[in-house]
mmCIF file of C-alpha atoms in Angstrom:
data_model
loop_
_atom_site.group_PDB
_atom_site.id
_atom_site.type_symbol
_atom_site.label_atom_id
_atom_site.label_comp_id
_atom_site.label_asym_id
_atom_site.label_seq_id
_atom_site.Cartn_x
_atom_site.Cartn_y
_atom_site.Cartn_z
ATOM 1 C CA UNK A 1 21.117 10.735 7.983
ATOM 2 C CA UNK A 2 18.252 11.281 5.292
ATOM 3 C CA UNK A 3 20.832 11.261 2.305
ATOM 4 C CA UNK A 4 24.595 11.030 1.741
ATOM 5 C CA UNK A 5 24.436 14.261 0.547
ATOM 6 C CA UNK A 6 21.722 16.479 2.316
ATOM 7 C CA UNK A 7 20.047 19.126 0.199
ATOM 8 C CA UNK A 8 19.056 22.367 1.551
ATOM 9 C CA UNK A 9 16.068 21.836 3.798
ATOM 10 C CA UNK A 10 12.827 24.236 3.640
ATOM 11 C CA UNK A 11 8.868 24.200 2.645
ATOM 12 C CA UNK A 12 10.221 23.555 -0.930
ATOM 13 C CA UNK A 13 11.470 20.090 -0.661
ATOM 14 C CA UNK A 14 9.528 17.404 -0.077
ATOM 15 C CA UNK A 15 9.510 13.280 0.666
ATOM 16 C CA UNK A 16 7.478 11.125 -1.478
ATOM 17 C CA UNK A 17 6.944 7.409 0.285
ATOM 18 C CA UNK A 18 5.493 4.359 -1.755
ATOM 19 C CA UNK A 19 3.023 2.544 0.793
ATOM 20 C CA UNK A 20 3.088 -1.048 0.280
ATOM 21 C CA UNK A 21 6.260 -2.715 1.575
ATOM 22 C CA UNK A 22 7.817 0.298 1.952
ATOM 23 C CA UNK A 23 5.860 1.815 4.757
ATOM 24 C CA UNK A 24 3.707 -1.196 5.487
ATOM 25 C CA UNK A 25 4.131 -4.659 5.053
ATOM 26 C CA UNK A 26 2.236 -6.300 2.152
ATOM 27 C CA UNK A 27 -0.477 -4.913 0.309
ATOM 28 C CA UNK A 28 -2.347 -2.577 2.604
ATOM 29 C CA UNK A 29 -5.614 -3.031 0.580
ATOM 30 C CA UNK A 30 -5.418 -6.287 1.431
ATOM 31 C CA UNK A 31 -6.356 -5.949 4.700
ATOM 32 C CA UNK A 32 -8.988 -3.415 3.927
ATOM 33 C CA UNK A 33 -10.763 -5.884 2.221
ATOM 34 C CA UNK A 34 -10.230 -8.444 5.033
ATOM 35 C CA UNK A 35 -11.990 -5.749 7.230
ATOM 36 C CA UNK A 36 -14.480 -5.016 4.386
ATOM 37 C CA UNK A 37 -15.265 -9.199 4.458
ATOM 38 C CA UNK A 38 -15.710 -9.643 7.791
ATOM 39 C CA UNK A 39 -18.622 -6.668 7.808
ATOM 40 C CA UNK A 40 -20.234 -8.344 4.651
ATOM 41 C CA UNK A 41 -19.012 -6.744 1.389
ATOM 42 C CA UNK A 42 -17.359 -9.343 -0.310
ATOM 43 C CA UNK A 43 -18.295 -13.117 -0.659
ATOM 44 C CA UNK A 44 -16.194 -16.101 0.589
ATOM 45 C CA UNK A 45 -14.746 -16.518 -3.137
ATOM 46 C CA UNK A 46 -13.815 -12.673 -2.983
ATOM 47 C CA UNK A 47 -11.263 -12.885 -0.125
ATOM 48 C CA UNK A 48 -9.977 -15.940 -1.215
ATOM 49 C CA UNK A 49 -8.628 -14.250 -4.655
ATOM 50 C CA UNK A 50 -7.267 -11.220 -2.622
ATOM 51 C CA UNK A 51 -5.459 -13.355 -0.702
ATOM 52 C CA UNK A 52 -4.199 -15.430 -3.593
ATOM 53 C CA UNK A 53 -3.062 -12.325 -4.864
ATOM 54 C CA UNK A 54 -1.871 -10.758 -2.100
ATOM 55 C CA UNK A 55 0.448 -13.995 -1.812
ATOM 56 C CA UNK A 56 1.751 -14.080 -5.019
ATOM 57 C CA UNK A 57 2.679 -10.027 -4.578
ATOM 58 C CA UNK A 58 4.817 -11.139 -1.796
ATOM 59 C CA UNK A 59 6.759 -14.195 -3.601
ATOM 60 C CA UNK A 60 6.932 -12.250 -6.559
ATOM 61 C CA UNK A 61 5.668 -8.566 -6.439
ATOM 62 C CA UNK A 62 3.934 -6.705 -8.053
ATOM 63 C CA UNK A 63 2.130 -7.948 -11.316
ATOM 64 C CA UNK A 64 0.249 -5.294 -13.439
ATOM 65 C CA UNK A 65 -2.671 -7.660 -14.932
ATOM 66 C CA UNK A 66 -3.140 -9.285 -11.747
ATOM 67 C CA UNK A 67 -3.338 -5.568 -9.903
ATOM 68 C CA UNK A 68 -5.886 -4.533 -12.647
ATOM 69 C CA UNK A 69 -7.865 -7.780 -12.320
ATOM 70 C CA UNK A 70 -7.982 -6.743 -8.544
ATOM 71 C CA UNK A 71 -8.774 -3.548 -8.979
ATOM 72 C CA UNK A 72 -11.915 -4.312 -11.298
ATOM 73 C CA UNK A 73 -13.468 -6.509 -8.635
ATOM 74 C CA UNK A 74 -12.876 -4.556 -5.998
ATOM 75 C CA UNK A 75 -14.634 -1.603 -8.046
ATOM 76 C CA UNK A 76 -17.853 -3.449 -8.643
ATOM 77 C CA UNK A 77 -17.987 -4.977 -5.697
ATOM 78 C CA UNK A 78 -17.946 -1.903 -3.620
ATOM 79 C CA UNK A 79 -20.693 0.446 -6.055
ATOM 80 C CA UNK A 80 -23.522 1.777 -3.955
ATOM 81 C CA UNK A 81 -21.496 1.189 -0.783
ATOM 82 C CA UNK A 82 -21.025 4.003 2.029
ATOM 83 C CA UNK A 83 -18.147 6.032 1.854
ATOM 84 C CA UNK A 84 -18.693 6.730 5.514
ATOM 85 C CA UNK A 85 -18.857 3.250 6.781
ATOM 86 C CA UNK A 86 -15.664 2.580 4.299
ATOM 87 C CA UNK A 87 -13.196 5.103 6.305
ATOM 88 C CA UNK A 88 -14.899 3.397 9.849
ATOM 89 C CA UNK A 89 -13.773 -0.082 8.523
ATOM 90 C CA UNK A 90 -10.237 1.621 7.271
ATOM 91 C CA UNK A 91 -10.038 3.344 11.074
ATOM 92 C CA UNK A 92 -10.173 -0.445 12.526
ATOM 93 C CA UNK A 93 -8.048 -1.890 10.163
ATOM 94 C CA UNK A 94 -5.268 0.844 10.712
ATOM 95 C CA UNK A 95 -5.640 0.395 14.696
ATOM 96 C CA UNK A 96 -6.001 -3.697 14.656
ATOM 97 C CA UNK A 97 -3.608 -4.558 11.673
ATOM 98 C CA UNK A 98 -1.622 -1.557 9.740
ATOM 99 C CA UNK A 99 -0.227 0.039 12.904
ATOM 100 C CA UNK A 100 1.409 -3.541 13.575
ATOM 101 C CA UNK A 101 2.709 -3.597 10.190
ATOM 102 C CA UNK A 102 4.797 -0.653 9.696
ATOM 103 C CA UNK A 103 8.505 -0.958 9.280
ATOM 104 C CA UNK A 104 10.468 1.365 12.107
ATOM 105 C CA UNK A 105 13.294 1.788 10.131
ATOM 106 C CA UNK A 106 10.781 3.925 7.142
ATOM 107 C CA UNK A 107 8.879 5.311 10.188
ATOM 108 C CA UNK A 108 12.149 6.779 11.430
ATOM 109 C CA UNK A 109 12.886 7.889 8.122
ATOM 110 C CA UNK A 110 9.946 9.171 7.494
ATOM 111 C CA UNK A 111 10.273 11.327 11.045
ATOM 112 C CA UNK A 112 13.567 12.631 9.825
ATOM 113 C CA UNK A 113 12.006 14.836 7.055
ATOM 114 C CA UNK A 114 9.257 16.295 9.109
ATOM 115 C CA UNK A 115 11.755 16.923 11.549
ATOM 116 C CA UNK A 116 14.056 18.660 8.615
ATOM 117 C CA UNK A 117 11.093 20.792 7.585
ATOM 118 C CA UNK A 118 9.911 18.886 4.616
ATOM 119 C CA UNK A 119 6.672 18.074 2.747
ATOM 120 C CA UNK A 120 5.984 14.136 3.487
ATOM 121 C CA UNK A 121 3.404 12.752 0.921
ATOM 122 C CA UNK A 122 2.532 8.831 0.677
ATOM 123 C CA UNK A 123 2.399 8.146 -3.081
ATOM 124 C CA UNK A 124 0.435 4.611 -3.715
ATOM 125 C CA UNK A 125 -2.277 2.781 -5.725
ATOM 126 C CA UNK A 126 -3.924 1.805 -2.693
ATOM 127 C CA UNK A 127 -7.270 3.611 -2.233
ATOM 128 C CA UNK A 128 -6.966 7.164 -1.154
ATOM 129 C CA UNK A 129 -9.386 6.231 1.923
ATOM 130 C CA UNK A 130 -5.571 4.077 3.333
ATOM 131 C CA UNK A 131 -3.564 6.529 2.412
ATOM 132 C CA UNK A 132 -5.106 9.642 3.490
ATOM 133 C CA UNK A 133 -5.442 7.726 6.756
ATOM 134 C CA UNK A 134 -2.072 6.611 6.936
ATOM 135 C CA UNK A 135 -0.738 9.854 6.350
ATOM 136 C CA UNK A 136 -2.972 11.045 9.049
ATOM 137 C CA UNK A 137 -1.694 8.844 11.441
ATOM 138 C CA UNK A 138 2.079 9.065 10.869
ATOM 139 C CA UNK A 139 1.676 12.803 11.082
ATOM 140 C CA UNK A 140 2.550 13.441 7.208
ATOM 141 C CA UNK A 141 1.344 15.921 5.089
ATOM 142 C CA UNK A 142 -0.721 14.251 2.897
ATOM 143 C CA UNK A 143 -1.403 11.446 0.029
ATOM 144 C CA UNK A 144 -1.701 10.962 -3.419
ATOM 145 C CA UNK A 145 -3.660 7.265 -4.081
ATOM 146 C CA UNK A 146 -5.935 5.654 -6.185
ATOM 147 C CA UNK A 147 -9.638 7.539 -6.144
ATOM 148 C CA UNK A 148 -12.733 5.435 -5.988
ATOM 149 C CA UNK A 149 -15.422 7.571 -7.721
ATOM 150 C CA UNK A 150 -18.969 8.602 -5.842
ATOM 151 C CA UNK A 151 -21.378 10.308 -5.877
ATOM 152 C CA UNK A 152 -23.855 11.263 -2.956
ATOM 153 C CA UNK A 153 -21.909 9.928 -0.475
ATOM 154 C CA UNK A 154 -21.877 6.319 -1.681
ATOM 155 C CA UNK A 155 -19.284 4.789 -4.389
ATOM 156 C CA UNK A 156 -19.930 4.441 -8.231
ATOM 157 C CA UNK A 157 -18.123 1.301 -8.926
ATOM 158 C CA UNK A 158 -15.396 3.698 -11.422
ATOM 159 C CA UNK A 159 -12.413 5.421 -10.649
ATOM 160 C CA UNK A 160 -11.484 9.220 -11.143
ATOM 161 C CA UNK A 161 -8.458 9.078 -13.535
ATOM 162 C CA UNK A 162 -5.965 6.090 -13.300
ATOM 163 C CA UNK A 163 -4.719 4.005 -10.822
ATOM 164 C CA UNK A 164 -1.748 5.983 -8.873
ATOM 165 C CA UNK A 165 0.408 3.069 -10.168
ATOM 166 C CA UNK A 166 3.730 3.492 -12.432
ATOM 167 C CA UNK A 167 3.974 6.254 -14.748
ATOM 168 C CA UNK A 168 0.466 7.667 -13.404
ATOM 169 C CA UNK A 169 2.764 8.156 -9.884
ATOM 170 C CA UNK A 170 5.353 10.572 -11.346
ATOM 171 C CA UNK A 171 2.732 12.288 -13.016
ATOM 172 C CA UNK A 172 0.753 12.947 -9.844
ATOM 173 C CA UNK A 173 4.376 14.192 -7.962
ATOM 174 C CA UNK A 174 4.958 16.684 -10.944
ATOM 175 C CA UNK A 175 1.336 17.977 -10.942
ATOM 176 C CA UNK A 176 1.951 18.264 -7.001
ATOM 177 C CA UNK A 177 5.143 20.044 -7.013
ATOM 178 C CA UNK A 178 4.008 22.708 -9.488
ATOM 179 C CA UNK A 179 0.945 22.896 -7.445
ATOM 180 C CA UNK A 180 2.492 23.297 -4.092
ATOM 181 C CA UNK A 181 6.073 25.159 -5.755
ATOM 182 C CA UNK A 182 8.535 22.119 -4.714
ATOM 183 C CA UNK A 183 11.548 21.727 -5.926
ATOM 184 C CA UNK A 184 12.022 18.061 -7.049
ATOM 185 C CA UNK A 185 15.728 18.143 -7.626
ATOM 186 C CA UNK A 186 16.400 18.834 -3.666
ATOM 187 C CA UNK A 187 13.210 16.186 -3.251
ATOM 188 C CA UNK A 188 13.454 12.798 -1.954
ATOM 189 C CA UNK A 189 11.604 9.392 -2.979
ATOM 190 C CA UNK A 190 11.547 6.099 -1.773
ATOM 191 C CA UNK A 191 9.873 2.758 -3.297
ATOM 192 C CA UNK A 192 10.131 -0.733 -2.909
ATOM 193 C CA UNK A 193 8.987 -2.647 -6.401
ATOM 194 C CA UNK A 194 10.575 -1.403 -10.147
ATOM 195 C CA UNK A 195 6.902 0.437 -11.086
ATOM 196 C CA UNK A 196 8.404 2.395 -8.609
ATOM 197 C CA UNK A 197 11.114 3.940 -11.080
ATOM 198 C CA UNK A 198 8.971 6.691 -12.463
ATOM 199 C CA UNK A 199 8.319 7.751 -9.031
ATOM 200 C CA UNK A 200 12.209 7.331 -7.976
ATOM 201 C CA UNK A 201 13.152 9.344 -11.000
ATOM 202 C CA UNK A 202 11.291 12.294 -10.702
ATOM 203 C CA UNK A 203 13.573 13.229 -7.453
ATOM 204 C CA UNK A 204 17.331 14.627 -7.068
ATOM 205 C CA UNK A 205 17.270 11.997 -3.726
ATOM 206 C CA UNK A 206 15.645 8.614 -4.583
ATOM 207 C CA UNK A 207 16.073 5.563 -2.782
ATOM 208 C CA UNK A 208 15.182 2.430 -2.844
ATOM 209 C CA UNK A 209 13.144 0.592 0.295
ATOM 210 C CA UNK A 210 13.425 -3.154 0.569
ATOM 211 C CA UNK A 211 13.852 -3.281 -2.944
ATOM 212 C CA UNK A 212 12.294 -6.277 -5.350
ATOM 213 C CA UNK A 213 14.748 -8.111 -7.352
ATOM 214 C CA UNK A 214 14.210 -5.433 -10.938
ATOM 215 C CA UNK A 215 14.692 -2.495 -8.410
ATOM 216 C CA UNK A 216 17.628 -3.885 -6.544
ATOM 217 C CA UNK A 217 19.269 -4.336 -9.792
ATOM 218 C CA UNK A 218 18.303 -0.773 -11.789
ATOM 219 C CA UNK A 219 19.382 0.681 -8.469
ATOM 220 C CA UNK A 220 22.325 -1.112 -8.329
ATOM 221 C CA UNK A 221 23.070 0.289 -12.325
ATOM 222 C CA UNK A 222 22.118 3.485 -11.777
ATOM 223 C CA UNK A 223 24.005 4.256 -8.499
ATOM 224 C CA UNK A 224 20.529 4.491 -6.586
ATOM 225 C CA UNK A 225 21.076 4.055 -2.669
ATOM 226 C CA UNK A 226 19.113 1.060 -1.288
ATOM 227 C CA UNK A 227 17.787 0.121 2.631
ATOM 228 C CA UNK A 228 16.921 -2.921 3.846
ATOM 229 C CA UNK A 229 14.597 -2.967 6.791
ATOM 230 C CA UNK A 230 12.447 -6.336 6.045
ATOM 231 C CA UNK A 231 14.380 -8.880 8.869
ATOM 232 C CA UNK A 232 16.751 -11.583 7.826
ATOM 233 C CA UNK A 233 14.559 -14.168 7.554
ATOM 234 C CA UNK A 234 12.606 -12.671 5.202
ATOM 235 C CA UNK A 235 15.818 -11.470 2.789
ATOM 236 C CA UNK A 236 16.517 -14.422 2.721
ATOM 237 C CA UNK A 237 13.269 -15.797 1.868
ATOM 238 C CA UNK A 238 13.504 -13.204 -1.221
ATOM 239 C CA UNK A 239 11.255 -11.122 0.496
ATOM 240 C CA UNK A 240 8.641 -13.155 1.660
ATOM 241 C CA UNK A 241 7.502 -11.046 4.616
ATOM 242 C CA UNK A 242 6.189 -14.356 7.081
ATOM 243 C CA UNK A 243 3.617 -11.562 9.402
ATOM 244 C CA UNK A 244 2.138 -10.691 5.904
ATOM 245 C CA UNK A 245 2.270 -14.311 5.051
ATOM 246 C CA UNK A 246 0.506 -15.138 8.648
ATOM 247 C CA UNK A 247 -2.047 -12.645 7.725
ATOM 248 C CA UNK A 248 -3.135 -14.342 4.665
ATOM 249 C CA UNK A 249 -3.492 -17.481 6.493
ATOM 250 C CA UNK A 250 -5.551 -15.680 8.991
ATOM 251 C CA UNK A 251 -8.134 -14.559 6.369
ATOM 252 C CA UNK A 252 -7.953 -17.756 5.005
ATOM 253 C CA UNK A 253 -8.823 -19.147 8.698
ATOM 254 C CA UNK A 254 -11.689 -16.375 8.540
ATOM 255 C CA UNK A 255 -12.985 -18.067 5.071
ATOM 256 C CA UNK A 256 -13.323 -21.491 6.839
ATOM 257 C CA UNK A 257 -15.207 -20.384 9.784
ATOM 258 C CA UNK A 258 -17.387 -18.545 7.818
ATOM 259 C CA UNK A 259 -17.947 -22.062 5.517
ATOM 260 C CA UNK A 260 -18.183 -23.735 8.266
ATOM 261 C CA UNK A 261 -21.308 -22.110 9.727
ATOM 262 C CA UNK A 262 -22.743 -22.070 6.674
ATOM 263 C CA UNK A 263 -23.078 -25.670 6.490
ATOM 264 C CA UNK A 264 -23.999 -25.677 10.239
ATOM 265 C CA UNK A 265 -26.761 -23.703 9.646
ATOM 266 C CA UNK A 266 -27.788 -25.546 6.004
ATOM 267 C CA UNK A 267 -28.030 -29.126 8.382
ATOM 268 C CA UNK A 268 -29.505 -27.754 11.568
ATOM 269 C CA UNK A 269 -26.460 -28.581 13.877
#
């Protein structure tokens, strides 16, 4: 079942999916970067603040300074780099890491509406370059993210409007849905983390998708419906995802290998 009480179906209703933890597990731009590190673009310090923050996000989701703080580095870092060679490294990291990730009980979901007829859109701050590509892959019709200025085919280190985070979310779904004449109050939404509440708001159908402990509760208020599809262990962990967790730990791994010849090569062993 896609709701508990199924709106008419047609080219006028669409599905609007949150990305991280809701479709994937983690912070997909996360493990861009870890792809992005291991071809050269960021320095040993770099990956080892993404992954402090990507930690934290898990324990304790989502935190708006430290996503800007992120954001900012990740902006300068990657001015004057190839868009081209960006969406290569994004191809990899889907195929090695993100297809791994995904949660089959949102893929299902997510199935169901195509199957019904319905617009799918993934709606996420993550850089347009993973979600265009996710939505590529999992056959949906398109994605609203986060757009990385450039200019000439290489990046400018500045964004085009805001991050597709919070309020700037329900605003891109309402500039959508007049744009492509869809009827939001037979529409469907689903997020994991209260920023998410704009988004889940803007629809007659939201839901909310291994929710954090704010969402859980304002869904729980306002009558939302809720899925769980995280496993036990990590409910019970409050949401600690431990393959997300094992990621970090691999880039960490990464960091130290990469220290390690370093210093091999500084003393000639």
């Amino acid at each position: 079942m896609i709701a508990e009480h199924a709106p008419a179906t047609g080219s006028t209703v669409a599905a609007f999916f949150d990305v991280d933890n809701t479709i994937i597990r983690g912070a997909s731009a996360f493990h861009l970067g870890v792809g992005l590190y291991r071809r050269g673009f960021f320095r040993t310090t770099d990956i080892v603040r993404f992954g402090f923050h990507q930690a934290h996000y898990l324990m304790f989701g989502e935190n708006k300074a430290q996503i800007a703080e992120v954001r900012d580095r990740a902006l300068s870092i990657m001015q004057g780099r190839s868009v081209a060679e960006v969406l290569t490294v994004a191809e990899d990291v889907y195929d090695e890491v993100l297809a791994l990730r995904i949660f089959p009980g949102t893929q299902r979901l997510l199935e169901q509406h195509l199957r019904a007829g319905h617009q799918v859109w993934l709606v996420t701050a993550t850089p347009t370059e993973i979600g265009d590509l996710i939505a590529r892959r999992l056959g949906a019709t398109g994605a609203l993210g986060t757009i990385a200025e450039h200019t000439d085919g290489f990046y400018t280190g500045r964004l085009v409007g805001d991050m597709m985070h919070g309020q700037a979310k329900a605003q891109g779904v309402r500039a959508l849905a007049e744009k492509q004449g869809l009827d939001l109050s037979q529409s469907f939404a689903y997020g994991d983390s209260a920023n998410d509440v704009p988004l889940l708001s803007e629809v007659g159908f939201p839901c909310a998708i291994n929710p954090d402990a704010r969402l859980r509760r304002h869904a729980a208020e306002v009558g939302w419906p809720m899925r769980e599809f995280r496993n036990r262990r990590a409910r019970t962990r409050r949401g600690v995802d431990a393959a997300t967790a094992a990621g970090s730990i691999w880039a960490l791994a990464l960091v130290a290998r990469a220290v390690q010849r370093r210093l091999r090569t500084r003393w000639g062993r």
